[in-house]
Amino acid sequence: MATYNPAMTSHSFRLSPATGRPLEGILDLPSGPGPHPTVVICHGFKGFLEWGFFPPLAELLAQRGFAAVRFNLSGAGMRPGDELVTDPEAFRTNTYTKELEDLLAVLEVLGSAIGPERLDLDRLGLVGHSRGGAASLLAAASDAWRDRVKALVTWAAIARVDRFSEDQMALWRKIGDFPVANARTGQELALGPAMREEIEARPAHLDLLAAAGRRRAPWLIVHGREDESVPFREAGELAGAATGTTQLLAIEGGNHTFGAKHPFAGPTPQLIEAMNATQTWLKRYLG
């Protein structure tokens, strides 16, 4: 269950879903009793709730009157305060479906285990970075949340879950685990066979272009022109498949993290542009 102290502006929570590992996160609340429009922030691959721009993004949103919820996906293998992956088996057994299930589990307890009486769930938005953008899109397109999510913002989101070459997939099949190096920490990690099998199965519920057409929330697609991890063309693919209110914002000179690093050393012009556009979009559609 979440721990909640109404005298504070930041509150930690810990959820214990019926299936899967615990989910831990932070709720940042603006001043005043609320209820406040609510934004759930979802990190991406090798990310975590305290990485780089996530704390200042949550702080900005709280300053603008939003309740900001951020959490570690179970497959991150990290707890709040960790700088390294401390549960490599959680990282190894992660899948796209688990990431979506984690996000949906958080959405389900907003206003109860997270922020009771402080969240306005009629004004709910999602913000996701990279693979977290994919999870946010899939959640916004899901039957349960399609009409409940009122605003969506993705940063550097992927357009497809198959991110591996044929040679990489062949090696993965051969050795069982696919090696992953974390350049920031020097950790040697691995992805297990469950993710490969999921990618090869091509399940319909992970079709991001189809989800782009199903979702109804007004959608801001933010992507750096110089993204080295997710090519800018994927933003165009998502925008091209989208229906309804959609805007593609190209960040000139922006890379995958808009110049931000961890530990956070301050905003770059590209990150400032992304953050300002995000809070403006959320203000427009969540009020």
Short mmCIF file of C-alpha atoms in Angstrom, two decimals:
data_model
loop_
_atom_site.label_atom_id
_atom_site.label_comp_id
_atom_site.label_asym_id
_atom_site.label_seq_id
_atom_site.Cartn_x
_atom_site.Cartn_y
_atom_site.Cartn_z
CA MET A 1 0.00 0.00 0.00
CA ALA A 2 1.01 3.62 -0.39
CA THR A 3 2.28 5.73 2.46
CA TYR A 4 0.63 9.13 2.40
CA ASN A 5 1.18 12.23 4.55
CA PRO A 6 -1.06 15.16 3.59
CA ALA A 7 1.29 17.62 5.35
CA MET A 8 4.03 16.96 2.78
CA THR A 9 4.40 17.91 -0.85
CA SER A 10 6.14 14.65 -1.81
CA HIS A 11 4.93 11.22 -0.78
CA SER A 12 6.42 7.81 -1.40
CA PHE A 13 4.28 4.82 -2.24
CA ARG A 14 4.75 1.10 -2.54
CA LEU A 15 2.25 -1.12 -4.32
CA SER A 16 2.02 -4.89 -4.14
CA PRO A 17 0.19 -6.08 -7.26
CA ALA A 18 -1.43 -9.50 -7.14
CA THR A 19 1.13 -10.64 -9.70
CA GLY A 20 4.64 -9.36 -10.15
CA ARG A 21 7.17 -7.47 -8.06
CA PRO A 22 6.30 -4.45 -5.88
CA LEU A 23 6.08 -1.06 -7.54
CA GLU A 24 7.58 1.92 -5.74
CA GLY A 25 7.28 5.56 -6.57
CA ILE A 26 6.79 9.18 -5.58
CA LEU A 27 3.74 11.43 -5.71
CA ASP A 28 4.60 15.15 -5.97
CA LEU A 29 1.67 17.36 -5.03
CA PRO A 30 1.14 21.08 -5.60
CA SER A 31 0.13 23.30 -2.72
CA GLY A 32 -3.55 23.46 -1.86
CA PRO A 33 -6.06 20.76 -1.00
CA GLY A 34 -7.00 19.78 -4.53
CA PRO A 35 -8.18 17.59 -6.04
CA HIS A 36 -5.51 18.22 -8.64
CA PRO A 37 -5.28 17.20 -12.29
CA THR A 38 -2.99 14.20 -12.36
CA VAL A 39 -0.08 13.20 -14.60
CA VAL A 40 1.58 9.78 -14.49
CA ILE A 41 5.18 9.73 -15.74
CA CYS A 42 6.68 6.50 -17.12
CA HIS A 43 10.42 6.01 -17.66
CA GLY A 44 12.02 3.94 -20.40
CA PHE A 45 14.62 1.21 -20.88
CA LYS A 46 17.47 1.47 -18.36
CA GLY A 47 15.67 4.44 -16.82
CA PHE A 48 14.29 4.95 -13.32
CA LEU A 49 12.15 7.49 -11.49
CA GLU A 50 15.12 9.50 -10.22
CA TRP A 51 17.02 9.53 -13.52
CA GLY A 52 18.11 12.90 -14.88
CA PHE A 53 15.12 14.95 -15.97
CA PHE A 54 12.33 13.05 -14.19
CA PRO A 55 12.59 14.84 -10.81
CA PRO A 56 12.72 18.35 -12.35
CA LEU A 57 9.88 17.44 -14.72
CA ALA A 58 7.74 16.29 -11.79
CA GLU A 59 8.66 19.44 -9.86
CA LEU A 60 7.71 21.65 -12.80
CA LEU A 61 4.35 19.92 -13.15
CA ALA A 62 3.64 20.27 -9.42
CA GLN A 63 4.50 23.96 -9.63
CA ARG A 64 1.98 24.28 -12.46
CA GLY A 65 -0.78 22.68 -10.39
CA PHE A 66 -0.53 19.02 -11.39
CA ALA A 67 -0.16 16.01 -9.14
CA ALA A 68 2.83 14.15 -10.65
CA VAL A 69 3.17 10.40 -10.17
CA ARG A 70 6.46 8.68 -11.10
CA PHE A 71 7.52 5.16 -10.31
CA ASN A 72 10.06 2.47 -11.12
CA LEU A 73 8.87 -0.19 -13.51
CA SER A 74 9.40 -3.60 -11.93
CA GLY A 75 11.71 -4.59 -14.78
CA ALA A 76 14.05 -1.70 -13.99
CA GLY A 77 15.42 -3.88 -11.20
CA MET A 78 15.86 -0.78 -9.02
CA ARG A 79 14.37 0.68 -5.88
CA PRO A 80 14.14 4.39 -5.06
CA GLY A 81 17.60 5.63 -4.15
CA ASP A 82 19.40 2.99 -6.22
CA GLU A 83 22.01 4.09 -8.74
CA LEU A 84 22.66 0.54 -9.97
CA VAL A 85 20.37 -2.31 -10.95
CA THR A 86 20.12 -4.23 -7.69
CA ASP A 87 17.71 -6.90 -8.98
CA PRO A 88 19.27 -8.14 -12.25
CA GLU A 89 16.77 -11.01 -12.44
CA ALA A 90 13.90 -8.54 -12.58
CA PHE A 91 15.71 -6.76 -15.42
CA ARG A 92 16.37 -10.08 -17.15
CA THR A 93 12.76 -11.28 -17.05
CA ASN A 94 11.21 -7.97 -18.07
CA THR A 95 8.92 -7.73 -21.11
CA TYR A 96 6.92 -5.03 -22.85
CA THR A 97 3.74 -6.61 -21.54
CA LYS A 98 5.02 -6.40 -17.96
CA GLU A 99 5.79 -2.72 -18.43
CA LEU A 100 2.26 -2.10 -19.66
CA GLU A 101 0.83 -4.13 -16.79
CA ASP A 102 2.91 -2.11 -14.29
CA LEU A 103 1.58 1.17 -15.65
CA LEU A 104 -2.00 -0.11 -15.64
CA ALA A 105 -1.55 -1.28 -12.04
CA VAL A 106 -0.53 2.25 -11.04
CA LEU A 107 -3.47 3.78 -12.90
CA GLU A 108 -5.90 1.44 -11.17
CA VAL A 109 -5.01 2.68 -7.67
CA LEU A 110 -4.85 6.42 -8.34
CA GLY A 111 -7.00 8.15 -5.78
CA SER A 112 -7.01 5.17 -3.42
CA ALA A 113 -3.57 3.73 -2.65
CA ILE A 114 -1.99 6.76 -4.33
CA GLY A 115 -3.18 10.22 -3.27
CA PRO A 116 -6.60 9.58 -1.74
CA GLU A 117 -8.89 12.62 -2.10
CA ARG A 118 -6.10 14.65 -3.71
CA LEU A 119 -6.32 13.51 -7.35
CA ASP A 120 -8.84 14.61 -9.98
CA LEU A 121 -9.13 11.51 -12.13
CA ASP A 122 -11.44 13.26 -14.58
CA ARG A 123 -8.32 15.21 -15.60
CA LEU A 124 -5.73 12.49 -16.12
CA GLY A 125 -2.67 12.67 -18.34
CA LEU A 126 0.24 10.38 -19.23
CA VAL A 127 3.84 11.31 -20.03
CA GLY A 128 6.30 8.64 -21.15
CA HIS A 129 9.89 8.62 -22.37
CA SER A 130 11.24 6.14 -24.95
CA ARG A 131 9.84 2.68 -24.05
CA GLY A 132 7.83 4.45 -21.36
CA GLY A 133 6.25 6.39 -24.20
CA ALA A 134 5.22 3.09 -25.75
CA ALA A 135 3.67 1.90 -22.48
CA SER A 136 1.86 5.23 -22.10
CA LEU A 137 0.49 5.02 -25.63
CA LEU A 138 -0.67 1.45 -25.12
CA ALA A 139 -2.36 2.38 -21.85
CA ALA A 140 -4.08 5.37 -23.46
CA ALA A 141 -5.33 3.07 -26.24
CA SER A 142 -6.54 0.31 -23.90
CA ASP A 143 -10.23 -0.43 -23.52
CA ALA A 144 -10.17 0.46 -19.83
CA TRP A 145 -8.45 3.84 -20.20
CA ARG A 146 -9.18 5.07 -23.74
CA ASP A 147 -11.93 7.41 -22.52
CA ARG A 148 -10.32 8.22 -19.16
CA VAL A 149 -6.92 9.50 -20.28
CA LYS A 150 -7.48 13.09 -21.37
CA ALA A 151 -3.96 14.04 -22.48
CA LEU A 152 -0.91 12.12 -23.70
CA VAL A 153 2.68 13.31 -24.15
CA THR A 154 5.47 11.06 -25.37
CA TRP A 155 9.17 11.93 -25.47
CA ALA A 156 11.41 10.03 -27.91
CA ALA A 157 8.88 7.19 -28.07
CA ILE A 158 9.53 4.03 -30.04
CA ALA A 159 7.19 3.13 -32.91
CA ARG A 160 7.75 -0.64 -32.75
CA VAL A 161 8.81 -3.14 -30.12
CA ASP A 162 11.11 -5.08 -32.44
CA ARG A 163 14.37 -3.17 -31.92
CA PHE A 164 16.85 -5.92 -32.77
CA SER A 165 18.55 -6.93 -36.02
CA GLU A 166 18.26 -10.45 -37.42
CA ASP A 167 21.84 -11.17 -36.35
CA GLN A 168 21.07 -10.02 -32.81
CA MET A 169 17.93 -12.13 -32.68
CA ALA A 170 19.86 -15.17 -33.93
CA LEU A 171 22.51 -14.67 -31.26
CA TRP A 172 19.77 -14.24 -28.65
CA ARG A 173 18.17 -17.54 -29.67
CA LYS A 174 21.54 -19.27 -29.58
CA ILE A 175 22.82 -18.10 -26.20
CA GLY A 176 19.50 -17.69 -24.37
CA ASP A 177 20.23 -14.30 -22.78
CA PHE A 178 21.02 -11.15 -24.72
CA PRO A 179 23.85 -9.13 -23.09
CA VAL A 180 23.12 -5.49 -22.24
CA ALA A 181 25.80 -3.06 -21.10
CA ASN A 182 24.82 0.01 -19.11
CA ALA A 183 27.22 2.64 -20.37
CA ARG A 184 26.43 4.96 -17.46
CA THR A 185 27.24 2.49 -14.67
CA GLY A 186 29.39 -0.12 -16.40
CA GLN A 187 27.02 -2.88 -15.30
CA GLU A 188 26.75 -5.97 -17.47
CA LEU A 189 23.10 -7.03 -17.61
CA ALA A 190 21.03 -9.36 -19.76
CA LEU A 191 17.62 -9.72 -21.34
CA GLY A 192 16.17 -13.19 -21.01
CA PRO A 193 14.27 -15.29 -23.55
CA ALA A 194 10.83 -14.04 -22.49
CA MET A 195 11.28 -10.70 -24.20
CA ARG A 196 12.65 -12.30 -27.38
CA GLU A 197 9.73 -14.71 -27.50
CA GLU A 198 7.29 -11.85 -27.03
CA ILE A 199 8.89 -9.84 -29.84
CA GLU A 200 8.84 -12.83 -32.20
CA ALA A 201 5.20 -13.55 -31.41
CA ARG A 202 4.26 -10.00 -32.48
CA PRO A 203 1.23 -9.81 -30.18
CA ALA A 204 -1.51 -7.47 -31.35
CA HIS A 205 -1.68 -5.69 -28.00
CA LEU A 206 1.88 -4.39 -28.56
CA ASP A 207 1.23 -2.93 -32.03
CA LEU A 208 2.12 0.71 -31.40
CA LEU A 209 0.96 2.04 -34.76
CA ALA A 210 -2.43 0.42 -34.27
CA ALA A 211 -2.56 1.89 -30.77
CA ALA A 212 -1.82 5.33 -32.24
CA GLY A 213 -5.02 5.03 -34.22
CA ARG A 214 -7.11 3.73 -31.30
CA ARG A 215 -6.18 6.21 -28.62
CA ARG A 216 -8.44 9.24 -28.18
CA ALA A 217 -6.45 11.53 -25.88
CA PRO A 218 -4.91 14.63 -27.50
CA TRP A 219 -1.32 13.59 -28.14
CA LEU A 220 1.89 15.62 -28.20
CA ILE A 221 4.78 13.68 -29.78
CA VAL A 222 8.12 15.22 -28.76
CA HIS A 223 11.24 13.93 -30.48
CA GLY A 224 14.80 15.15 -30.97
CA ARG A 225 16.05 15.49 -34.54
CA GLU A 226 19.40 14.01 -33.48
CA ASP A 227 18.06 11.10 -31.44
CA GLU A 228 20.75 8.43 -31.52
CA SER A 229 18.64 5.69 -29.93
CA VAL A 230 15.21 6.08 -31.55
CA PRO A 231 15.46 7.62 -35.02
CA PHE A 232 13.34 10.71 -35.60
CA ARG A 233 11.51 8.94 -38.42
CA GLU A 234 9.73 6.81 -35.81
CA ALA A 235 8.03 9.95 -34.48
CA GLY A 236 6.76 10.55 -38.00
CA GLU A 237 5.46 6.99 -38.18
CA LEU A 238 3.53 7.43 -34.96
CA ALA A 239 2.12 10.77 -36.06
CA GLY A 240 1.18 9.32 -39.42
CA ALA A 241 -0.75 6.49 -37.81
CA ALA A 242 -2.47 8.71 -35.26
CA THR A 243 -6.05 9.88 -35.45
CA GLY A 244 -7.65 12.81 -33.69
CA THR A 245 -5.75 15.69 -32.09
CA THR A 246 -2.04 15.05 -32.58
CA GLN A 247 1.00 17.32 -32.78
CA LEU A 248 4.58 16.38 -33.61
CA LEU A 249 7.18 18.65 -32.03
CA ALA A 250 10.66 18.25 -33.53
CA ILE A 251 13.38 19.40 -31.14
CA GLU A 252 16.23 20.75 -33.24
CA GLY A 253 19.57 19.45 -31.97
CA GLY A 254 17.85 17.21 -29.46
CA ASN A 255 19.21 13.74 -28.76
CA HIS A 256 17.43 10.87 -27.00
CA THR A 257 17.45 12.66 -23.62
CA PHE A 258 17.37 16.23 -25.00
CA GLY A 259 20.89 16.73 -23.71
CA ALA A 260 20.10 15.74 -20.11
CA LYS A 261 22.40 13.40 -18.20
CA HIS A 262 22.42 11.62 -14.88
CA PRO A 263 23.25 12.98 -12.37
CA PHE A 264 21.22 15.96 -13.55
CA ALA A 265 23.45 18.96 -14.28
CA GLY A 266 20.74 21.41 -15.26
CA PRO A 267 18.49 21.84 -18.29
CA THR A 268 19.64 22.28 -21.86
CA PRO A 269 17.77 24.48 -24.36
CA GLN A 270 16.35 21.31 -25.92
CA LEU A 271 15.08 19.98 -22.59
CA ILE A 272 13.58 23.36 -21.71
CA GLU A 273 11.69 23.31 -25.01
CA ALA A 274 10.39 19.80 -24.34
CA MET A 275 9.35 20.61 -20.77
CA ASN A 276 7.65 23.87 -21.68
CA ALA A 277 5.73 22.26 -24.52
CA THR A 278 4.69 19.42 -22.22
CA GLN A 279 3.30 21.59 -19.45
CA THR A 280 1.54 23.81 -22.01
CA TRP A 281 -0.10 20.76 -23.61
CA LEU A 282 -1.21 19.39 -20.27
CA LYS A 283 -2.58 22.78 -19.19
CA ARG A 284 -4.55 23.01 -22.42
CA TYR A 285 -6.21 19.62 -22.14
CA LEU A 286 -6.36 19.02 -18.39
CA GLY A 287 -7.14 22.59 -17.32
#
